[in-house]
XYZ file of C-alpha atoms in Angstrom:
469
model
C 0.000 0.000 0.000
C 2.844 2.153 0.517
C 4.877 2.096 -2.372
C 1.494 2.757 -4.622
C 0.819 5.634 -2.495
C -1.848 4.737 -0.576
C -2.602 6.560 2.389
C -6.245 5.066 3.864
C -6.277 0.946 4.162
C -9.855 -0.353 4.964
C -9.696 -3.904 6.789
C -12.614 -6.724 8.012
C -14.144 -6.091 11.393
C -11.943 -8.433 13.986
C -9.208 -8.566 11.045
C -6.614 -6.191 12.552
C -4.551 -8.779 14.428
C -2.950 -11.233 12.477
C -1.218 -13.938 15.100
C 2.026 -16.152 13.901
C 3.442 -19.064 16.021
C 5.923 -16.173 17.197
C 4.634 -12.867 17.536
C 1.708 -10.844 16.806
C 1.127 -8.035 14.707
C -1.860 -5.428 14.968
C -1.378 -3.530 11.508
C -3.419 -0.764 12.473
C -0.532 0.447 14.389
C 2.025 -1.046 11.685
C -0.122 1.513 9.846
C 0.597 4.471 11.850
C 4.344 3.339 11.511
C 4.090 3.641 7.672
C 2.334 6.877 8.045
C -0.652 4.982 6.496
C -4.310 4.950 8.187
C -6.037 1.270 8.791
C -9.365 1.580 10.006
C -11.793 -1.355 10.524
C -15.301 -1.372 8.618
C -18.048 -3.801 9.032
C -20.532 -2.850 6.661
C -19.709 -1.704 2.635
C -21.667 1.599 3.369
C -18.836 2.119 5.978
C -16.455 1.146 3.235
C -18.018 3.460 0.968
C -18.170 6.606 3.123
C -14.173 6.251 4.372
C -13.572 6.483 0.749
C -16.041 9.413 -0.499
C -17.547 11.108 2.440
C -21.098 10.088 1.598
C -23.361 8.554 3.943
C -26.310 5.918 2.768
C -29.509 6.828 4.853
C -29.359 4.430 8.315
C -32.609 1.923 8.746
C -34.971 3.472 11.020
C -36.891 2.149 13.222
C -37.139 -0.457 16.027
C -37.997 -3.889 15.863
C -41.262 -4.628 16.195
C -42.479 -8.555 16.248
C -45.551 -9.223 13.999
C -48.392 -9.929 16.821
C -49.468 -12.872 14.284
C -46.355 -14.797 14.859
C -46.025 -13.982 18.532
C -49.022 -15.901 19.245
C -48.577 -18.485 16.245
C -45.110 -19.598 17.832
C -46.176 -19.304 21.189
C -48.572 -21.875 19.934
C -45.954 -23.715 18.244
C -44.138 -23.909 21.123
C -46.743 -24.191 24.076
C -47.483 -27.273 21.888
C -43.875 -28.956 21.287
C -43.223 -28.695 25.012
C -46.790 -30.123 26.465
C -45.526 -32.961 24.255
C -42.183 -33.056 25.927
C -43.821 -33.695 29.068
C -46.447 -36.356 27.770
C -43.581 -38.232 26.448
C -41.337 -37.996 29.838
C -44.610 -39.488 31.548
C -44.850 -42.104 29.627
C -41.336 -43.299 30.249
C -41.657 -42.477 34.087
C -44.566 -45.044 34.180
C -42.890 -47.705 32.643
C -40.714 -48.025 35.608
C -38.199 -50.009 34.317
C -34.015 -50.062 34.918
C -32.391 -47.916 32.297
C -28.592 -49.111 31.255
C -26.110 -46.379 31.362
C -26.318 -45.464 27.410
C -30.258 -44.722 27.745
C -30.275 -43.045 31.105
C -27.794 -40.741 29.433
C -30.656 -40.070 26.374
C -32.572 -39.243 29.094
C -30.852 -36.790 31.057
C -30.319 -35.308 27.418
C -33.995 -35.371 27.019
C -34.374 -33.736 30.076
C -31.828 -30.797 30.102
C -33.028 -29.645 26.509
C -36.832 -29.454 28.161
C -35.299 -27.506 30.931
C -34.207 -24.895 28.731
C -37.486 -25.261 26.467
C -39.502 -23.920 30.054
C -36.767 -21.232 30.041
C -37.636 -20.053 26.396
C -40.959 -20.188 27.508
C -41.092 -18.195 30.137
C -38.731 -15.655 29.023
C -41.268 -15.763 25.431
C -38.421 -16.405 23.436
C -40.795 -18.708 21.556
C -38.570 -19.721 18.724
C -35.569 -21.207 20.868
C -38.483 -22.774 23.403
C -40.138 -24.786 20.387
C -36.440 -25.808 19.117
C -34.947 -27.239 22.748
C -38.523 -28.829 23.162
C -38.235 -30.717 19.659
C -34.729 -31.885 20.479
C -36.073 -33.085 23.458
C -39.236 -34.622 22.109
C -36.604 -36.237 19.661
C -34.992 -38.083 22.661
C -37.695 -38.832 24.843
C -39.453 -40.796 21.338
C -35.813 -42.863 20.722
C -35.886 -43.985 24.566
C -39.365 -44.820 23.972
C -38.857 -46.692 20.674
C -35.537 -48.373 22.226
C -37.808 -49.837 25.354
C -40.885 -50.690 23.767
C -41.664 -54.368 23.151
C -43.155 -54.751 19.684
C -43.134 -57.391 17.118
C -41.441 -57.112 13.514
C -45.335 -56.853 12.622
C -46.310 -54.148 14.685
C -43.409 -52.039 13.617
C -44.342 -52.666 10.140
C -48.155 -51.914 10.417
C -46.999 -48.450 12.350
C -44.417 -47.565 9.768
C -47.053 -47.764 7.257
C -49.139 -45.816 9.281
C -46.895 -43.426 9.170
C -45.441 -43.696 5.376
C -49.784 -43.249 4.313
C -49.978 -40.100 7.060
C -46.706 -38.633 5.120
C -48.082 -38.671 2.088
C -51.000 -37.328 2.983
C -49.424 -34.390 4.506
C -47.204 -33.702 1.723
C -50.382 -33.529 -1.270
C -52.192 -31.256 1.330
C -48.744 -28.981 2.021
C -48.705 -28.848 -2.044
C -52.403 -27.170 -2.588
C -51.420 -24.610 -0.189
C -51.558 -21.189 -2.151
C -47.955 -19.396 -1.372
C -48.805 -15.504 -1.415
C -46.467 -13.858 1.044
C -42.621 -13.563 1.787
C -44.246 -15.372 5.489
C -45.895 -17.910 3.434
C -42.970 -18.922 1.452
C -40.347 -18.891 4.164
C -43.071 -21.332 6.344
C -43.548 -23.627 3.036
C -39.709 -23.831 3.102
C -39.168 -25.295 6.439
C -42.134 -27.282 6.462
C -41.084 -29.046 2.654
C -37.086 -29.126 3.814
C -38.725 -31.133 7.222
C -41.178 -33.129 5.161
C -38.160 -34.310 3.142
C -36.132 -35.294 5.757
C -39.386 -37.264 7.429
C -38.988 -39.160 3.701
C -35.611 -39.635 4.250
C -36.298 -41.453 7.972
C -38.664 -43.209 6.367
C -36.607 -45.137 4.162
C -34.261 -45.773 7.226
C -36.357 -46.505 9.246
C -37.383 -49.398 7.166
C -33.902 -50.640 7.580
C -33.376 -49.788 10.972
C -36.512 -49.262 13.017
C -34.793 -46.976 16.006
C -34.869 -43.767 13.367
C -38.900 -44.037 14.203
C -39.284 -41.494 16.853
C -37.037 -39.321 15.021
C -39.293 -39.108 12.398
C -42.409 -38.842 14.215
C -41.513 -35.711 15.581
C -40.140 -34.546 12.360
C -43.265 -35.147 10.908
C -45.214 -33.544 14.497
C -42.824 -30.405 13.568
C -43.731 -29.766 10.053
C -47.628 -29.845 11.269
C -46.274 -27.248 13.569
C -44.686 -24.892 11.075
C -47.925 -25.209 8.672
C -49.816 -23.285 10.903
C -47.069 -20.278 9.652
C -48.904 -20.542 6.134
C -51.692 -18.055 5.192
C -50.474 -15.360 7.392
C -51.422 -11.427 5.808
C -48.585 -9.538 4.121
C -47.751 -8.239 0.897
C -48.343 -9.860 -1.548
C -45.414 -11.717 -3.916
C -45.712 -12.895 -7.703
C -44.517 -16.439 -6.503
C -45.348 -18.827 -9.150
C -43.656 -21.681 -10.700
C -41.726 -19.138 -12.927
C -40.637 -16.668 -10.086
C -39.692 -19.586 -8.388
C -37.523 -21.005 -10.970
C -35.909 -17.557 -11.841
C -34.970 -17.042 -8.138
C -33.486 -20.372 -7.515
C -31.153 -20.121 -10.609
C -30.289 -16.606 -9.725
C -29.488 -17.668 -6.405
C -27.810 -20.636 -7.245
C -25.247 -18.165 -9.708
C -24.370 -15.856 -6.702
C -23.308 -18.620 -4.796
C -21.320 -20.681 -7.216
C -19.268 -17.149 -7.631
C -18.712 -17.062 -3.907
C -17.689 -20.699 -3.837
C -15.254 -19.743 -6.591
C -13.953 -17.450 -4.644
C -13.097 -19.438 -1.774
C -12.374 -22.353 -4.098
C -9.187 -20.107 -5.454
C -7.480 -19.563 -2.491
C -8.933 -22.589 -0.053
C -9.609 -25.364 -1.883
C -9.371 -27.595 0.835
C -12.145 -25.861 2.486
C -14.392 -25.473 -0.147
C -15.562 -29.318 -0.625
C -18.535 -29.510 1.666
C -19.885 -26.128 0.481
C -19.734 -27.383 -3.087
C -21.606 -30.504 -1.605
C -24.412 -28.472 -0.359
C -24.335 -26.415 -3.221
C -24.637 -29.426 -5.253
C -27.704 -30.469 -3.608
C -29.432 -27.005 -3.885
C -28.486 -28.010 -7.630
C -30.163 -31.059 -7.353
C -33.263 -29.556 -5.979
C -33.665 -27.050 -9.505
C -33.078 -30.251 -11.668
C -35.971 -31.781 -9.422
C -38.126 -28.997 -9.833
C -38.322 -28.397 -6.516
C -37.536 -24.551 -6.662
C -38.490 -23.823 -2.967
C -35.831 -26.141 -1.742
C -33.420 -24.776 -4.199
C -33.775 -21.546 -2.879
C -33.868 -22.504 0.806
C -30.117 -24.768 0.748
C -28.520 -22.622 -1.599
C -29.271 -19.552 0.969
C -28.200 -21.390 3.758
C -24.680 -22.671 1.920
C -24.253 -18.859 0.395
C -24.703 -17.960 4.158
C -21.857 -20.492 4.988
C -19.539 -19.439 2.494
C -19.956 -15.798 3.699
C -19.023 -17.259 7.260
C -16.070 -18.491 6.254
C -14.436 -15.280 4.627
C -15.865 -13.255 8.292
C -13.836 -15.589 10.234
C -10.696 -15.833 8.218
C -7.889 -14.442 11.250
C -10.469 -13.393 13.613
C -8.666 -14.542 17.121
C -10.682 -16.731 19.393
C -11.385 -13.652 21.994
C -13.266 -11.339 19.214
C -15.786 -14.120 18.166
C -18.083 -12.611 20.299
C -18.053 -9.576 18.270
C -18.406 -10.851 14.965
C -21.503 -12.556 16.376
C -23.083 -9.039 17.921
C -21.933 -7.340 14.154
C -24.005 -10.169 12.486
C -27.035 -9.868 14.871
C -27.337 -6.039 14.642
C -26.946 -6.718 10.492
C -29.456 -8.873 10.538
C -31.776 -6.873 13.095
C -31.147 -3.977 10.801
C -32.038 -6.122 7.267
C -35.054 -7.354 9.230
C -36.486 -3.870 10.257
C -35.947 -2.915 7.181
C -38.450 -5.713 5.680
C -41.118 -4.819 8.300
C -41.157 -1.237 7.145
C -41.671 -2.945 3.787
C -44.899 -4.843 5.016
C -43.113 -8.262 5.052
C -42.511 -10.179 8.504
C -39.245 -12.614 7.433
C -40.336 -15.110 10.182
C -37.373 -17.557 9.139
C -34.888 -14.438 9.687
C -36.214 -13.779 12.765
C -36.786 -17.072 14.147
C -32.753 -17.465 13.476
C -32.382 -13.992 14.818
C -33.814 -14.869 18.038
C -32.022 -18.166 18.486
C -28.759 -16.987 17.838
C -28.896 -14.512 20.379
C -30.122 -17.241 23.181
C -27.317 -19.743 22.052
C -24.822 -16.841 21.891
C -23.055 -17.505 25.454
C -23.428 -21.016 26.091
C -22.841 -22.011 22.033
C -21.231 -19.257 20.205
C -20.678 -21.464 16.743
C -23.873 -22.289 16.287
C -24.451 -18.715 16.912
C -22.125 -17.789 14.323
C -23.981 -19.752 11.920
C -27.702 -18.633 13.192
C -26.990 -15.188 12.613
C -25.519 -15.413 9.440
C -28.978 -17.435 8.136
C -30.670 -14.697 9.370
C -28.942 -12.026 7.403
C -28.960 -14.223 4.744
C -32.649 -14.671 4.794
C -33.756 -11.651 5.713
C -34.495 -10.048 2.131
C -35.073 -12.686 0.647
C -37.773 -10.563 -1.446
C -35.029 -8.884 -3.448
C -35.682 -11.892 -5.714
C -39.319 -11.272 -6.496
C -41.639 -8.964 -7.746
C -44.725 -7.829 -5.486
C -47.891 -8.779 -7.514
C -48.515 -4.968 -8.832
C -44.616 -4.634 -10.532
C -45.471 -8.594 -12.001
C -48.695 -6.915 -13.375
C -47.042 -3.826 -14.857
C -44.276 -5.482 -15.744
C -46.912 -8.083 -17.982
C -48.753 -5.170 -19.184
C -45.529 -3.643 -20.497
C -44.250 -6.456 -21.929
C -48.137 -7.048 -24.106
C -47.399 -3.045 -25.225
C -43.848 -3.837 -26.362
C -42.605 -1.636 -23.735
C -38.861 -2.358 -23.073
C -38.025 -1.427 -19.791
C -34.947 0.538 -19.070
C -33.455 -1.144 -15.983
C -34.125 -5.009 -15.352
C -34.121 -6.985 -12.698
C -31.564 -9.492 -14.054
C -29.035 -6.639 -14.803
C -29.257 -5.200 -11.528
C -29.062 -8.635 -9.838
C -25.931 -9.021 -12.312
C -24.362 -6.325 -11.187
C -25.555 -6.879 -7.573
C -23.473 -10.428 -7.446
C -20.468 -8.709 -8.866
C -19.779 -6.297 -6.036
C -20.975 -9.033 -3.224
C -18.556 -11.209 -5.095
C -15.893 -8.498 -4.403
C -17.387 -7.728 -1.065
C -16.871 -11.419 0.115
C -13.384 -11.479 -1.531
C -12.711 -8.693 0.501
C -14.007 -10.255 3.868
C -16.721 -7.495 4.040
C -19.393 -10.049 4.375
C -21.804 -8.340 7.207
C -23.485 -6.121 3.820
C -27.105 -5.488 3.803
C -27.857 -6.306 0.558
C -30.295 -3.723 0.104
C -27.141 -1.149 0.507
C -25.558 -2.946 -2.512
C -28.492 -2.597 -4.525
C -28.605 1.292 -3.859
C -24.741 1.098 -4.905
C -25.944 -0.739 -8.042
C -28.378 1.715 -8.671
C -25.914 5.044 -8.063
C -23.324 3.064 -10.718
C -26.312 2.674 -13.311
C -27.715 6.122 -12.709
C -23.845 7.373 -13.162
C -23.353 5.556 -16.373
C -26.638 6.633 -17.556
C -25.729 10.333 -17.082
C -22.745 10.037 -18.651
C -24.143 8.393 -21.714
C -26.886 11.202 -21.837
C -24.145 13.724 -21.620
C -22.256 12.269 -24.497
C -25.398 12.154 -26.926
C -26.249 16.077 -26.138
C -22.757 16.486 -26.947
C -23.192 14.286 -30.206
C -20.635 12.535 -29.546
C -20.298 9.058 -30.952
C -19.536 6.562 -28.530
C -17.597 3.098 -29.651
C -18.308 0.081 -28.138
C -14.534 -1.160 -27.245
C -13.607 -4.539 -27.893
C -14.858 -6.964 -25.078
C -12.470 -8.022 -22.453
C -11.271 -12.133 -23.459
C -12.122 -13.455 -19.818
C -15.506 -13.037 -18.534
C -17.251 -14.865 -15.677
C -18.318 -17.840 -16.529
C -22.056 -18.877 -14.353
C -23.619 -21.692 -14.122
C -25.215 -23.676 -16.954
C -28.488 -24.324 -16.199
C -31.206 -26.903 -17.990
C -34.486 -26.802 -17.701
């Protein structure tokens, strides 16, 4: 930075200190040394106003929980953990000698119900319903494990089970999808419906997977009650769908470019999940596209946060990530739209942030991730326009696909550049200051009739995804 006569160095949030097996060096003040400024940004609007003095406008105000999913998860929860309880009985009255192995299930069982009552009382809702399903999940494999039951009886309730699955599923599938809500409910409820297919199968095999897919199947019930909340309305048909999931699917295989360039090694399980996110569009099944290849772009974006952040300022990244996301998630509530998938991670995150910081980590970076998840649709009014436009002949000047081109280009650089906590609703406005630039300039040219030549293309250019329908 020196020798090209730089004078202002922006680093990564917790990126400062870089520790060697001998000595550590904080290069803010190996900065001040050089007679160079290093200053730590979190956010690219940070970045941005370091470098021109211009300030984005802040998200205003606070976070207010939609009433509808206060009392829906409450429900949810009040539900998951009066199950707990019923199950504990049940294994209280059998009054039998537990080995070693099961008592220990059962102390499991009962530690994660402890903290469910905690989440209850404290109406943390969200991280009450999870701890009661873990529990739930114990409880029903001690249960299952004790029972006496012959090879006919397991059968009979298996099918029981396999004919109540597939009812479930053809009902979940005539549900209409309207909302942001709606489609962030039908993603957790067809991502736990698919799992409950996948115990299915091994349970066949290997019959003490049953009570873990019982309560899968008891929590997908549970999230359905999320569907057919109000909100604005989404154009989120089979085409929107489709669109989204491939456009998603490109931003990520950039970012897992990215990382595959300079960390290979760490880059194989990402490119697993993003495989099967892959698999999901090739399948048809958009929703679930959309849903693991958020959750892996989410991951890769973890990875570049974390990249020489010392042990001791973990913490930190975490509360950076939370008040991102709390800022995103405002921000879709002013909009009308209550991300209750963002906010359920939110919430959780914060709870597990003492006693489980990593999965903390990871919980607050799905909620950032999923927290505008509307950038990838059209409300039903712009699909309307947009239809009556395109009957007229109408081009229209700016498209969604160019600014979502241009949109993955700068995260691509922001993520190469560790800045990873970005609203993506502040890179949009940077994509749409760039556009309104060029735009200017191209107006000035023609009032100055001047003829503007294309120049010739540059011979490398990203290469994305091929995609078949």
């Amino acid at each position: 930075a020196k020798s090209a006569g730089i004078k202002k160095v922006l680093v990564p949030f917790g990126q400062s200190i870089i520790e060697n097996e001998n000595e550590t060096i904080d290069i803010i003040e190996l900065g001040i040394q050089e007679g160079i400024e290093v200053k730590e940004v979190s956010y690219l609007n940070e970045a941005l106003f370091e470098f021109t003095g211009f300030k984005f406008d802040e998200v205003e105000g606070e976070l207010e929980i939609d009433p509808e999913y206060i009392q829906t998860m409450k429900s949810v929860a009040t539900n998951l953990c009066d199950r707990s309880h019923e199950l504990k009985e049940v294994i209280l009255d059998e009054d039998i000698e537990l080995d070693e192995f099961l008592e220990n299930i059962l102390q499991q069982g009962n530690d994660l119900l402890r903290k469910g009552k905690l989440g209850l009382e404290s109406e943390r809702f969200y991280t009450a319903a999870s701890f009661c399903f873990g529990s739930n999940v114990k409880y029903q494999t001690l249960i299952k494990d004790i029972e006496t039951k012959t090879d006919e009886e397991v059968k009979k309730d298996l099918a029981n089970l396999e004919s109540a699955l597939n009812l479930f599923n053809k009902n979940i599938e005539n549900i209409p999808v309207k909302t942001i809500s709606d489609l962030q409910a039908y993603m957790i409820v067809t991502e736990r419906l698919l799992e409950a297919d996948r115990l299915l199968e091994e349970s066949k095999e290997n019959p003490s997977f049953t009570g873990f897919l019982i309560e899968r199947i008891n929590s997908a019930k549970s999230w359905s009650t999320f569907l057919g909340q109000p909100g604005a309305e989404f154009d989120l048909d089979t085409a929107a769908m489709k669109n989204s999931c491939a456009g998603k699917l490109n931003e990520v295989n950039e970012r897992i470019r990215h990382l595959e360039l300079i960390f290979p090694v760490y880059a194989t399980d990402l490119k697993d999940n993003f495989d099967n996110a892959y698999d999901y569009y090739k399948q048809e099944k958009y929703t679930l596209c959309l849903f693991k290849a958020s959750k892996t772009g989410a991951e890769v974006n973890l990875f570049w946060s974390l990249i020489g952040v010392r042990e001791q300022d973990v913490d930190n990244i975490i509360l950076k990530k939370l008040e991102a996301a709390e800022k995103s998630i405002i921000n879709q509530i002013n909009k009308g739209i209550f991300p209750i998938l963002a906010y359920s991670y939110y919430e959780y995150a914060i709870d597990l942030r003492e006693d489980d910081p990593n999965s903390a980590l990871i919980y607050s970076q799905y909620a950032l991730e999923l927290s505008n998840i509307d950038l990838y649709f059209k409300t039903v009014e712009e699909a309307r326009i947009e239809k009556a436009l395109s009957r007229e002949n109408i081009p229209t000047t700016i498209t969604n696909d160019s600014v979502n081109s241009m949109t993955n280009s700068i995260t691509g650089f922001a993520i190469l550049n560790g800045l990873t906590n970005i609203p993506r609703c502040t890179i949009i406005s940077v994509v749409l200051l760039i556009i309104g630039i060029i735009i200017g300039f191209l107006f000035c040219c023609f009032t100055k009739k001047r003829t503007i030549h294309p120049k010739k293309a540059d011979s490398w250019r990203r290469t994305n995804i091929k995609l078949k329908d």
